[in-house]
PDB file of C-alpha atoms and ligand atoms in Angstrom:
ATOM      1  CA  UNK A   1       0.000   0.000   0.000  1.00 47.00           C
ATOM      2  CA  UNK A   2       1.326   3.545  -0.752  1.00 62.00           C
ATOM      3  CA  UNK A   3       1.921   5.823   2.263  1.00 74.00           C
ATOM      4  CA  UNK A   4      -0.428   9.254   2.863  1.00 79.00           C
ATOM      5  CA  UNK A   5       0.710  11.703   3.450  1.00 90.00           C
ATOM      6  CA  UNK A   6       0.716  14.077   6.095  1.00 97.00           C
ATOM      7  CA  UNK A   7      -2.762  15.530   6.365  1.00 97.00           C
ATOM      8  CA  UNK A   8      -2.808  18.499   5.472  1.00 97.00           C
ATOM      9  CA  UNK A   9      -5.749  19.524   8.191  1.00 97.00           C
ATOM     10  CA  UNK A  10      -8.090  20.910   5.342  1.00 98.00           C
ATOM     11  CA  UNK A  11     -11.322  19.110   3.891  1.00 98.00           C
ATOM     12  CA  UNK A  12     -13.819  18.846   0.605  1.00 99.00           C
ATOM     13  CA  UNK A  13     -16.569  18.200  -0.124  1.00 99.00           C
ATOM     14  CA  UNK A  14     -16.827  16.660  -4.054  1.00 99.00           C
ATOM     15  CA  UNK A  15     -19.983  15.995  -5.303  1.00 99.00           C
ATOM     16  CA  UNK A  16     -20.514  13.074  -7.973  1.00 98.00           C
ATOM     17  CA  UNK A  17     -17.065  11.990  -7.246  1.00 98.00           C
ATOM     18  CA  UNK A  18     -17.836   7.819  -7.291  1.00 98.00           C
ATOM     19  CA  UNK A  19     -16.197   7.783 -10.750  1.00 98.00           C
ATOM     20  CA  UNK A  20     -14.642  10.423 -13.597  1.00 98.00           C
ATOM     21  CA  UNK A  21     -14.261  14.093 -12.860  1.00 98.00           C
ATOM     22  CA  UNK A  22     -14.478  14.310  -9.460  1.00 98.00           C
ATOM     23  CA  UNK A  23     -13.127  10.561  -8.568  1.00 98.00           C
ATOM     24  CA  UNK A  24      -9.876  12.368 -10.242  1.00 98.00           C
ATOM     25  CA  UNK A  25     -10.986  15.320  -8.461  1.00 99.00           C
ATOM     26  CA  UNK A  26     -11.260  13.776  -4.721  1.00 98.00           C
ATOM     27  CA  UNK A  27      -7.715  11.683  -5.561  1.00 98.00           C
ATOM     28  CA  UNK A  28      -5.888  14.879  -5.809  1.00 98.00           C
ATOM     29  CA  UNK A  29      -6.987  16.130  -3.038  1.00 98.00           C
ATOM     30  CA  UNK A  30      -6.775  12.837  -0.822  1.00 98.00           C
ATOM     31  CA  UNK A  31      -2.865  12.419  -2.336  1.00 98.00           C
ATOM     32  CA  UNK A  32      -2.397  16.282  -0.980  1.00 98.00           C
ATOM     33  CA  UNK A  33      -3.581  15.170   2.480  1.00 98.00           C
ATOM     34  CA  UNK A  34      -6.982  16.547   2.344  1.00 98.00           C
ATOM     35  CA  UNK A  35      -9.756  14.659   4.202  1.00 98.00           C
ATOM     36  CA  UNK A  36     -12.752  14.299   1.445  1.00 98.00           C
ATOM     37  CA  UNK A  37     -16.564  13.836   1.245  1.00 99.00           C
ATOM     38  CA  UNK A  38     -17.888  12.561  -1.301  1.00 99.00           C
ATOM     39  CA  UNK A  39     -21.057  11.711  -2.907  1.00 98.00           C
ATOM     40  CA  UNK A  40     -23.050   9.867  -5.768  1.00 98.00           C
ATOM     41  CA  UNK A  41     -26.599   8.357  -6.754  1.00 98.00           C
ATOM     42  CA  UNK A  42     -25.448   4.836  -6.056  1.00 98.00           C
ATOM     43  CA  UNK A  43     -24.610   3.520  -3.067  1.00 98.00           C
ATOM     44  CA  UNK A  44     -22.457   0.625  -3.936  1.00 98.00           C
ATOM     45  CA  UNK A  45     -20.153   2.192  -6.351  1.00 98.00           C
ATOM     46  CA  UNK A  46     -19.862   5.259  -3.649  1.00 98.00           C
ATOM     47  CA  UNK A  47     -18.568   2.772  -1.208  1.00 98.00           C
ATOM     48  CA  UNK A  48     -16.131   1.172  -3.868  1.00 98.00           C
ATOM     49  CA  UNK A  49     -14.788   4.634  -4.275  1.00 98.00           C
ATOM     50  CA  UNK A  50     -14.273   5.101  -1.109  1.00 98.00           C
ATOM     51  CA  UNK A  51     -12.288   1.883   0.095  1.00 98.00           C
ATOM     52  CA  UNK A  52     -10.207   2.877  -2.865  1.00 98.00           C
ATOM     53  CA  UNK A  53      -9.632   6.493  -1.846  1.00 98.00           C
ATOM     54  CA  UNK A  54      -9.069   5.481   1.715  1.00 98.00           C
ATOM     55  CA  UNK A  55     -12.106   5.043   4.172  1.00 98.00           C
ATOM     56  CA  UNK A  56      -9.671   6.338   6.787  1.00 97.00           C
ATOM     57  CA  UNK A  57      -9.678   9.611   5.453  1.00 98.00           C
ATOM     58  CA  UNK A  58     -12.528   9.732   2.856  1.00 98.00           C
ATOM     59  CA  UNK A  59     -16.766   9.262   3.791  1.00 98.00           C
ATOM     60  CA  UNK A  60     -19.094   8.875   1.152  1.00 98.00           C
ATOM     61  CA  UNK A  61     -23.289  10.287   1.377  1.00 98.00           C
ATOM     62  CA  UNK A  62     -25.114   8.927  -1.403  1.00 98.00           C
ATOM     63  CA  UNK A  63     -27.507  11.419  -3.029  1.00 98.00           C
ATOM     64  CA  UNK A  64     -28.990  13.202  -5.987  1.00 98.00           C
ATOM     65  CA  UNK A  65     -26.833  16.588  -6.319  1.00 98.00           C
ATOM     66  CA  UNK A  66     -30.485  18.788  -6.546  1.00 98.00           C
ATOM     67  CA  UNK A  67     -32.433  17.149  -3.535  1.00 98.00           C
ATOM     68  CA  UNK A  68     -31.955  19.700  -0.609  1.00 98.00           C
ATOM     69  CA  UNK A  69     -32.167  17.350   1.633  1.00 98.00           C
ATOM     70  CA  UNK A  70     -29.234  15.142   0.443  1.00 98.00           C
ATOM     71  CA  UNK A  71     -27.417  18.873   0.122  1.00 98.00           C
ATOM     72  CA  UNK A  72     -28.132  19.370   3.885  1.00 98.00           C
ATOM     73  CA  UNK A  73     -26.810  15.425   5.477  1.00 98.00           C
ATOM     74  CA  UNK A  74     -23.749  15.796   2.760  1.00 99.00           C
ATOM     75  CA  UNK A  75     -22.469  19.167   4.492  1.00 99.00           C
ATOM     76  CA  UNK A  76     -23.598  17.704   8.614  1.00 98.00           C
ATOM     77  CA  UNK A  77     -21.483  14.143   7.763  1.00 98.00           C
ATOM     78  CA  UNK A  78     -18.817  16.301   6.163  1.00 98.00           C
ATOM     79  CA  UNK A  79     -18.571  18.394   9.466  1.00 98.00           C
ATOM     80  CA  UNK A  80     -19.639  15.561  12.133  1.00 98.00           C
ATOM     81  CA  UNK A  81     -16.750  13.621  10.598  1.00 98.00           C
ATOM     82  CA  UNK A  82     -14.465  16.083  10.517  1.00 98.00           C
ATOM     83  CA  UNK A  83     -15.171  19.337  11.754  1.00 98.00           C
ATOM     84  CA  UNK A  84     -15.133  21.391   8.899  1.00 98.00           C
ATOM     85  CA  UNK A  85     -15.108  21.962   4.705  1.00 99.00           C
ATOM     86  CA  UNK A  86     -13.077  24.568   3.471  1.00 99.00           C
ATOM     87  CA  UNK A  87     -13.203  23.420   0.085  1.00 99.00           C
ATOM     88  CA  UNK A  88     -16.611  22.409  -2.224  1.00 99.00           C
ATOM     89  CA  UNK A  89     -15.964  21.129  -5.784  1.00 99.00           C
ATOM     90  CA  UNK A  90     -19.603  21.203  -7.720  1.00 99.00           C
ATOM     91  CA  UNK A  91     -19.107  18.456  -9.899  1.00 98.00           C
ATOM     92  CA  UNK A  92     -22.095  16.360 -10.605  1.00 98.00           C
ATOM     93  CA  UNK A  93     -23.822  17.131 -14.300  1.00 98.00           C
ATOM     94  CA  UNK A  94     -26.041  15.872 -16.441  1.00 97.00           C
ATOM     95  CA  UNK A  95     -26.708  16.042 -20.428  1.00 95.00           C
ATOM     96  CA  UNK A  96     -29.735  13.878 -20.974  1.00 93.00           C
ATOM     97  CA  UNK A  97     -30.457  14.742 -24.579  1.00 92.00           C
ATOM     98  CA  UNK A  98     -29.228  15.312 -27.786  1.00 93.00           C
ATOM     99  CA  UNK A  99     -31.209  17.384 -30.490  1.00 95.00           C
ATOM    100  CA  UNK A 100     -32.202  20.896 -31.760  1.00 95.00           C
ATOM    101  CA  UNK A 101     -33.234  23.039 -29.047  1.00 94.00           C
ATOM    102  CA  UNK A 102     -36.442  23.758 -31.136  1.00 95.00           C
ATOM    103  CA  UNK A 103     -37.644  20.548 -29.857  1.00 93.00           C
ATOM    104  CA  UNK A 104     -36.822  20.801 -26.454  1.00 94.00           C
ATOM    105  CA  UNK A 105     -38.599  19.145 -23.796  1.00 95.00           C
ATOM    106  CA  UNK A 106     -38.694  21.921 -21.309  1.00 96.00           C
ATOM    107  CA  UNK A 107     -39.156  19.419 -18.743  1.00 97.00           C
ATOM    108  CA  UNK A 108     -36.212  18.211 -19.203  1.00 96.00           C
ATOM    109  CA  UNK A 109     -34.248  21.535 -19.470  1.00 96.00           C
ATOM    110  CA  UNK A 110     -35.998  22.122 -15.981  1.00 97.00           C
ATOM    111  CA  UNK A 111     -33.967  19.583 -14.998  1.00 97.00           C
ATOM    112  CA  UNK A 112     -30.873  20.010 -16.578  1.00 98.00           C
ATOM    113  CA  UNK A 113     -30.927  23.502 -14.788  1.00 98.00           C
ATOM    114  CA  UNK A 114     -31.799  21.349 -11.514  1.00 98.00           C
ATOM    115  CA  UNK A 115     -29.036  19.325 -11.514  1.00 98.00           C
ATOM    116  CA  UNK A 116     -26.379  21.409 -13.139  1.00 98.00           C
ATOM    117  CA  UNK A 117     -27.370  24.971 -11.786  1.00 98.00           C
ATOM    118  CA  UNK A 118     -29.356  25.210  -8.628  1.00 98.00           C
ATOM    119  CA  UNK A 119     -27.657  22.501  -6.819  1.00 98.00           C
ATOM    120  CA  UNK A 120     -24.116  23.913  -7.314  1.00 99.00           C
ATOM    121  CA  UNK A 121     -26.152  27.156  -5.484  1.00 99.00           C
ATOM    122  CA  UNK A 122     -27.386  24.740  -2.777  1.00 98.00           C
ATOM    123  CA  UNK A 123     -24.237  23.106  -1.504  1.00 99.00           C
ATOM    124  CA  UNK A 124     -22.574  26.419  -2.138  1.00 99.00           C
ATOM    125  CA  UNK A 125     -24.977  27.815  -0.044  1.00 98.00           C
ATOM    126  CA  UNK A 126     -24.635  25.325   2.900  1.00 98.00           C
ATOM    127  CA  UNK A 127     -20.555  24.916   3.328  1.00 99.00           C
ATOM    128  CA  UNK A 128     -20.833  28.689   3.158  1.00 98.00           C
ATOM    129  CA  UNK A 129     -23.181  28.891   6.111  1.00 98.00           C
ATOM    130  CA  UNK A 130     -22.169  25.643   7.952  1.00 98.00           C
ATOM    131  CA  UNK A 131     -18.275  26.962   7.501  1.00 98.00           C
ATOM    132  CA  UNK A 132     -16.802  28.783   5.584  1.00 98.00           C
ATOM    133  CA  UNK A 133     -18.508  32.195   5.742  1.00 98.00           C
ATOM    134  CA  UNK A 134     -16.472  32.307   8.920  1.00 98.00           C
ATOM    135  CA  UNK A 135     -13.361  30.448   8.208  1.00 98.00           C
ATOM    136  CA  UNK A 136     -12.682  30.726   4.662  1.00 98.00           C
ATOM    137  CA  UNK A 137     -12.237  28.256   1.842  1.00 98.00           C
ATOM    138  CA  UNK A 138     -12.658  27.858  -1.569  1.00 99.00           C
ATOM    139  CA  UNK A 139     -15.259  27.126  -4.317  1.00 99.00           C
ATOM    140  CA  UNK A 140     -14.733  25.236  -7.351  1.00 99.00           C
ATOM    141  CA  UNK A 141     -17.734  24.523  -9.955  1.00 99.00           C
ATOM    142  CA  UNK A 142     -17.143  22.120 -13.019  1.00 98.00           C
ATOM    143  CA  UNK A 143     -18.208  23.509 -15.697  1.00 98.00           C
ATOM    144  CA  UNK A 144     -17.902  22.829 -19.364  1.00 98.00           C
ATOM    145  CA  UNK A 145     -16.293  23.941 -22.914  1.00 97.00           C
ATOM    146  CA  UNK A 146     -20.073  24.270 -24.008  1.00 96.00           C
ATOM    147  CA  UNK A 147     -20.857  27.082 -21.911  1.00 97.00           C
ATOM    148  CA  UNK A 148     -18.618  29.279 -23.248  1.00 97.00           C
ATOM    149  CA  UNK A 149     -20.190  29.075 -27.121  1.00 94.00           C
ATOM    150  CA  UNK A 150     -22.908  27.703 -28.840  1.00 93.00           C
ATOM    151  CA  UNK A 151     -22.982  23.747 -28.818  1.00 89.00           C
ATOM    152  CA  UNK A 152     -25.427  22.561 -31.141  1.00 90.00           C
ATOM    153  CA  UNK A 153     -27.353  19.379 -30.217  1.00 93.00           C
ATOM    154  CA  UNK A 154     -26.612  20.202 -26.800  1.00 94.00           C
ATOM    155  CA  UNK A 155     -28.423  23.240 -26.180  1.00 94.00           C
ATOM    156  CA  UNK A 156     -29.747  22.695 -22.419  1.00 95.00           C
ATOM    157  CA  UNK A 157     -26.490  21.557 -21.523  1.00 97.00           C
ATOM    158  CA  UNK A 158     -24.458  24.505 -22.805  1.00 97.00           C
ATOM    159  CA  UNK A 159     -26.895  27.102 -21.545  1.00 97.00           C
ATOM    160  CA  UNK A 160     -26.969  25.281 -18.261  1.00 98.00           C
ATOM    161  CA  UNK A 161     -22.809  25.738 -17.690  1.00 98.00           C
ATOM    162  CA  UNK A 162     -23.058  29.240 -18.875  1.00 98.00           C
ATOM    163  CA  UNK A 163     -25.538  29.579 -16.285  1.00 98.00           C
ATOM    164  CA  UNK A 164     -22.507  28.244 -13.640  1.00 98.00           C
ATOM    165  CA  UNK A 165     -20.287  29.781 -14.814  1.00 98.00           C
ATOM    166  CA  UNK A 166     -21.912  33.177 -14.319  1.00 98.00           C
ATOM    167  CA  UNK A 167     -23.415  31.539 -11.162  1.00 98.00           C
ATOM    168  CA  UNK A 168     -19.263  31.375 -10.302  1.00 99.00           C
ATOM    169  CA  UNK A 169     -18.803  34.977 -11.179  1.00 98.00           C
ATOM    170  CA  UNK A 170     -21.841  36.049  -8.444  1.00 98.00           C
ATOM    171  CA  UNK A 171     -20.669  33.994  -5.665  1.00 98.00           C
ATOM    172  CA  UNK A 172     -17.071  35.015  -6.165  1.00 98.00           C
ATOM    173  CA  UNK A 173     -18.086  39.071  -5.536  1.00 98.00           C
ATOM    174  CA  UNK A 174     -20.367  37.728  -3.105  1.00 98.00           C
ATOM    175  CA  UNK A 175     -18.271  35.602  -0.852  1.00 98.00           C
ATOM    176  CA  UNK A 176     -15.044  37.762  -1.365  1.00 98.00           C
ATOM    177  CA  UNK A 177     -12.817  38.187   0.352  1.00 98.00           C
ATOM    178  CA  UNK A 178     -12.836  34.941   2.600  1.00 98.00           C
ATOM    179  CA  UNK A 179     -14.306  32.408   0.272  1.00 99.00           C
ATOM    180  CA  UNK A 180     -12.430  32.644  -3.145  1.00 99.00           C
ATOM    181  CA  UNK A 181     -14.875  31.023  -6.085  1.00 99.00           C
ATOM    182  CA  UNK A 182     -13.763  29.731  -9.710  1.00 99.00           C
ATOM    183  CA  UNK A 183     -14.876  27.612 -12.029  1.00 99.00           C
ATOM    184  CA  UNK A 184     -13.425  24.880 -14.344  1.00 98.00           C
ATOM    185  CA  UNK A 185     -14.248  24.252 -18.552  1.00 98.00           C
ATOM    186  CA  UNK A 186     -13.176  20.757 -19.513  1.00 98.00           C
ATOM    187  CA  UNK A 187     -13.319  20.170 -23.380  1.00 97.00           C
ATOM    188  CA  UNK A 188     -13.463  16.115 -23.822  1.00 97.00           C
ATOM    189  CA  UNK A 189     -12.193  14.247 -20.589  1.00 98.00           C
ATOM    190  CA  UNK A 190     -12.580   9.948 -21.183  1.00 98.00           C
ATOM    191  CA  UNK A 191     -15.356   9.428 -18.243  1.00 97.00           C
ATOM    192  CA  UNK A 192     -18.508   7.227 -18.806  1.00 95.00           C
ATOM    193  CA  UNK A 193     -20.323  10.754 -19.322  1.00 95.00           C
ATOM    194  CA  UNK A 194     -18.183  12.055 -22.216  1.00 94.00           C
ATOM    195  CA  UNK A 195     -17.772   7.783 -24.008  1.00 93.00           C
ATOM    196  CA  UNK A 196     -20.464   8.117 -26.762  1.00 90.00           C
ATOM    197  CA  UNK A 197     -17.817  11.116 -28.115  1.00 91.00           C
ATOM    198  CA  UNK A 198     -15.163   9.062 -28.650  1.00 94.00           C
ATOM    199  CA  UNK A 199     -15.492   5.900 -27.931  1.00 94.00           C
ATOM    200  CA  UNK A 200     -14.034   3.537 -31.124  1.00 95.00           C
ATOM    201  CA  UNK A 201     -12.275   6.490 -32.322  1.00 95.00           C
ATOM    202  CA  UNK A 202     -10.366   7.994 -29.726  1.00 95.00           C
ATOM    203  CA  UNK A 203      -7.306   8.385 -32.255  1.00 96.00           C
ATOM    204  CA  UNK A 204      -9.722  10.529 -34.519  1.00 95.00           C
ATOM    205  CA  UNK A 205     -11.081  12.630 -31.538  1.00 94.00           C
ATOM    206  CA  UNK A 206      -8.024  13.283 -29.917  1.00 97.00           C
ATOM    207  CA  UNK A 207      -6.448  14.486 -33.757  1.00 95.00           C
ATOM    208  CA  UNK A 208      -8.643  18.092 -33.352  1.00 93.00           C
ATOM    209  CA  UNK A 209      -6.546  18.916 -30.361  1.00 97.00           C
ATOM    210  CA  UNK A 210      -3.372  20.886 -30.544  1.00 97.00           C
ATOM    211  CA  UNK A 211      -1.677  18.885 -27.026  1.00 98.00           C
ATOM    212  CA  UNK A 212      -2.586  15.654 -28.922  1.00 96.00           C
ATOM    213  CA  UNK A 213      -4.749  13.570 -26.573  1.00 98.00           C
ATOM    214  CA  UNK A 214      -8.153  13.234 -24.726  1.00 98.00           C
ATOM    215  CA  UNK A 215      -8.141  14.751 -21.248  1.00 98.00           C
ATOM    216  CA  UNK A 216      -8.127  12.151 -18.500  1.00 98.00           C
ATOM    217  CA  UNK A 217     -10.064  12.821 -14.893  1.00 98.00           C
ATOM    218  CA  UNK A 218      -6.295  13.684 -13.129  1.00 98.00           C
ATOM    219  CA  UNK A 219      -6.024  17.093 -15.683  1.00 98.00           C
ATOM    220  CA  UNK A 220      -8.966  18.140 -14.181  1.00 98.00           C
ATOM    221  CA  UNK A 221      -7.902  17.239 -10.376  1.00 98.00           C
ATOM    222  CA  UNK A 222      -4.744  18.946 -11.018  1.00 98.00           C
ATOM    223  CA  UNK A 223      -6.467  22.311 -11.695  1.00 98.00           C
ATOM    224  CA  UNK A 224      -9.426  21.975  -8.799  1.00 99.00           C
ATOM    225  CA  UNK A 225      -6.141  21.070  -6.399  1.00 98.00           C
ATOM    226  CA  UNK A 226      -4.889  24.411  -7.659  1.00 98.00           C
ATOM    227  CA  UNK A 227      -7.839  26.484  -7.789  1.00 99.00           C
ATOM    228  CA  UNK A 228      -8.308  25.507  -4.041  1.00 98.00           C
ATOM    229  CA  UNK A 229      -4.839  26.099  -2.937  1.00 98.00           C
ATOM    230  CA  UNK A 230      -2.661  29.383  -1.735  1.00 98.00           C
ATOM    231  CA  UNK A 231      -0.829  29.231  -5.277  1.00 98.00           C
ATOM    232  CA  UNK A 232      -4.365  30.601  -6.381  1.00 98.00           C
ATOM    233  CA  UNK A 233      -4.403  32.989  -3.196  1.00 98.00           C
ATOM    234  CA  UNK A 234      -5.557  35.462  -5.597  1.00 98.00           C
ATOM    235  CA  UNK A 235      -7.545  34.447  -8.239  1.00 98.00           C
ATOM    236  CA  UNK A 236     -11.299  34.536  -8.229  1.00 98.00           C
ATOM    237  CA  UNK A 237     -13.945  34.437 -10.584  1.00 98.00           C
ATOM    238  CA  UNK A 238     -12.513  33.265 -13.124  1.00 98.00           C
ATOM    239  CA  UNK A 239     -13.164  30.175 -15.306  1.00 98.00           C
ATOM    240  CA  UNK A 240      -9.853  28.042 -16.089  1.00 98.00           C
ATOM    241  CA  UNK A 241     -10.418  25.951 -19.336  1.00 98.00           C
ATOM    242  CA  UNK A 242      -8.716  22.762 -19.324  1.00 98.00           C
ATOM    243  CA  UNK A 243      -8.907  21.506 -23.394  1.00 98.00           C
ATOM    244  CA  UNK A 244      -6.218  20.182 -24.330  1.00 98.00           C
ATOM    245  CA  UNK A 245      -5.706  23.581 -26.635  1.00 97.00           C
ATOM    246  CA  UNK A 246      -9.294  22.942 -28.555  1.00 95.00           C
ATOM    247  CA  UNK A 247     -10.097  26.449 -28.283  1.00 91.00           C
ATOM    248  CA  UNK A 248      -7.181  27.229 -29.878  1.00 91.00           C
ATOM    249  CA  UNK A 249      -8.711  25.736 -33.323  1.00 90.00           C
ATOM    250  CA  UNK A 250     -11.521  28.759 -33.010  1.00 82.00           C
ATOM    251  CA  UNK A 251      -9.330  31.294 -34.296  1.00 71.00           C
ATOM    252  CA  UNK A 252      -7.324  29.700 -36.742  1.00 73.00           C
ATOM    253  CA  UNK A 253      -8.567  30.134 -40.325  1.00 67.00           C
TER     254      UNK A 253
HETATM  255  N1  NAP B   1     -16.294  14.131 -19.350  1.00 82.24           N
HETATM  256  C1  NAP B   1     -16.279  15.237 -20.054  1.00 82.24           C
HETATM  257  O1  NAP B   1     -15.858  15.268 -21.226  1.00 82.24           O
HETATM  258  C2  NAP B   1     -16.751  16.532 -19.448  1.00 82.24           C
HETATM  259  C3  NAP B   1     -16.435  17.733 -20.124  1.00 82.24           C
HETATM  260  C4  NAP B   1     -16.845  18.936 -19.569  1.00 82.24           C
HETATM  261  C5  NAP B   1     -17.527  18.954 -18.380  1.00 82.24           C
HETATM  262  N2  NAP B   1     -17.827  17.777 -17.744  1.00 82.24           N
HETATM  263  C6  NAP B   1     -18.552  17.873 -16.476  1.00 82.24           C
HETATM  264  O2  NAP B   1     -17.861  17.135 -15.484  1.00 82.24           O
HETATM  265  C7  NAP B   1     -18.763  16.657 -14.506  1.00 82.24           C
HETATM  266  C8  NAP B   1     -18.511  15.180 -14.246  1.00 82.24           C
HETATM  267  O3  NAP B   1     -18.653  14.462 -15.449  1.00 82.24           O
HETATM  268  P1  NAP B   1     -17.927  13.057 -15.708  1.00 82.24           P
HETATM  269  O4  NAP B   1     -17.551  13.071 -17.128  1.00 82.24           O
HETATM  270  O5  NAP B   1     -16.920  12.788 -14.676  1.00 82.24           O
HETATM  271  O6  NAP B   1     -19.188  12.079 -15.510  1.00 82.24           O
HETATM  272  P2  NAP B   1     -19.275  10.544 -15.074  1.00 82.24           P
HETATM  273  O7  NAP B   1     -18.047   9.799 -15.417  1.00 82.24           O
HETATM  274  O8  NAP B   1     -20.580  10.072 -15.588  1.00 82.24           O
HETATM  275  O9  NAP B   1     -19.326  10.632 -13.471  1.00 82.24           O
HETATM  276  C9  NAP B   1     -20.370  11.291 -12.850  1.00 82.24           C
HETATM  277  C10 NAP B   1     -20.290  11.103 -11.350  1.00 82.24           C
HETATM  278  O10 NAP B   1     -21.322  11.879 -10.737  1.00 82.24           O
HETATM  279  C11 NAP B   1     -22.291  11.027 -10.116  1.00 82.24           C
HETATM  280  N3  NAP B   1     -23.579  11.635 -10.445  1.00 82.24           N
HETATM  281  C12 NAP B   1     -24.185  11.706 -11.642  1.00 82.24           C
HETATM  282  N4  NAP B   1     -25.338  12.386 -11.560  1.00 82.24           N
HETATM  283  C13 NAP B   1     -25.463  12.760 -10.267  1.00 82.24           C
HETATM  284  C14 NAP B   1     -26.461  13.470  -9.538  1.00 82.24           C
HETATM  285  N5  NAP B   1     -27.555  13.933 -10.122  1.00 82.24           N
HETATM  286  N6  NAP B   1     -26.255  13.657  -8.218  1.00 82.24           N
HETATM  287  C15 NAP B   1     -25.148  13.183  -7.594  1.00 82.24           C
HETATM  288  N7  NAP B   1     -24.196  12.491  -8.234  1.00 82.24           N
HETATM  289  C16 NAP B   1     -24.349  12.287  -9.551  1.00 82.24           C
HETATM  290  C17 NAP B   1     -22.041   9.638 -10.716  1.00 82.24           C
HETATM  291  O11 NAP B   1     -22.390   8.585  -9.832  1.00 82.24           O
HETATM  292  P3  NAP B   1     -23.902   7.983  -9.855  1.00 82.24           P
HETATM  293  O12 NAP B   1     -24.206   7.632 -11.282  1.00 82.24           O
HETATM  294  O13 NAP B   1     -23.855   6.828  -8.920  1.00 82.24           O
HETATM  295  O14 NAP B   1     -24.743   9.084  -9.339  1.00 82.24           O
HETATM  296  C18 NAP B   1     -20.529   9.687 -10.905  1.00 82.24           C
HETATM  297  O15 NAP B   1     -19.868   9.477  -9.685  1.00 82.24           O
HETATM  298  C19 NAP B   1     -20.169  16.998 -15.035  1.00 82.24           C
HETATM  299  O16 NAP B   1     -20.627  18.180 -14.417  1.00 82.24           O
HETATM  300  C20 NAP B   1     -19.938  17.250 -16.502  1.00 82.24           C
HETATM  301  O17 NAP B   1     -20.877  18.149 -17.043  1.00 82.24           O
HETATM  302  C21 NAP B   1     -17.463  16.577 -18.254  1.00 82.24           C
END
């Protein structure tokens, strides 16, 4: 077994963090010596997670991101276990559907916003009451390469993480100058979320982008360990995209 490290005496709380994004998200933090919470739909796979993260340092409260309930027993466990939660990475999304935005079920962009919106305002809104409104921390919301331009086919989706990422920019003036608040743009990172995009053809996908390669669930832990360190001490607001140098393409004729 490899040896933790020292703690490092702070703690997050990562939400949808059983797999992908914010598994790679919760192992950067754990291999930094932070104590983590994390959370998930399914039970089973949350507890796999965990005994592979280290039950010694890392719970698990199994939960759907937009029920306020789940948002309130997520933030007690994180501070029964360990008396605090400087840091809260909104991670857990959903894209449920693919077409024209003309056709729309606006149930389901209801939803969309549900999940992808109002519950990264929910746990925000909790840590920052239940801690760090008087002890400082960090926010860090996952958002997306589609909600900084138009992605067609994914309309709901895209508006939805332009929503966060704006939603980023209000809490950041609003929780200044104890709480610092950023958000995160992936382009395509290989998770179960993201397979249908390049699954069979990874060679292909990966071709568009300039560093050569998919993005892998670590690139993004790398930048949430930053974004909730002191080498961000300050930097708020802002929204760090992570693509591989996709964006790049945009401007070249
Ligand atoms: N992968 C990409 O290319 C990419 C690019 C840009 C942005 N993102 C964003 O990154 C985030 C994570 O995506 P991912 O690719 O890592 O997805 P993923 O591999 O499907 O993992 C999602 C994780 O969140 C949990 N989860 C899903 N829905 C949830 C909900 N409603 N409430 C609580 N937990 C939930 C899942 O566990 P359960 O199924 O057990 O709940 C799982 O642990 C999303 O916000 C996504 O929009 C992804």
């Amino acid at each position: 077994m490899t040896e933790l490290p020292a703690l490092s005496g702070k703690v997050a709380l990562v939400t949808g963090a059983s797999r992908g994004i914010g598994y790679g998200v919760a192992e950067a933090l754990v291999a930094r010596g932070d104590r983590v919470c994390i959370t998930g739909r399914t039970e089973d796979t949350l507890k796999e997670a965990v005994d592979k993260l280290g039950a010694d340092r890392v719970i698990g409260v199994a939960g759907k991101a937009h029920d306020e309930a789940h948002q309130a027993v997520a933030v007690e466990r994180t501070m029964e276990a360990f008396g605090r939660v400087d840091f809260l990475v909104n991670n857990a999304g959903t894209n449920p559907v693919f077409g024209p935005i003309a056709d729309l079920d606006l149930n389901v962009a209801r939803k969309v916003f549900e999940t992808n919106v109002i519950s990264a305002l929910g746990f925000a809104q909790r840590t920052w009451h239940a801690w760090q409104k008087d002890n400082g921390g960090a926010i860090v919301n996952i958002a997306s390469v589609a909600g900084l331009s138009p992605s067609p086919f994914i309309a709901a989706y895209g508006v939805s993480k332009a929503a966060l990422i704006n939603l980023t920019a209000q809490l950041a003036h609003e929780f200044a100058p104890g709480v610092r608040v950023n958000a995160i743009a992936p382009a395509v990172v290989k998770t179960k979320f993201a397979a249908a995009l390049y699954e069979g053809r990874e060679e292909e996908a990966a071709a568009g982008y300039p560093l050569g390669r998919l993005g892998v669930p670590s690139d993004i832990g790398g930048a949430a360990a930053f974004l909730t360190s002191e080498q961000s001490a300050w930097v708020t607001g802002q929204t760090l995209v992570v693509d591989g140098g996709i964006f790049l393409n945009a401007g070249v004729a």
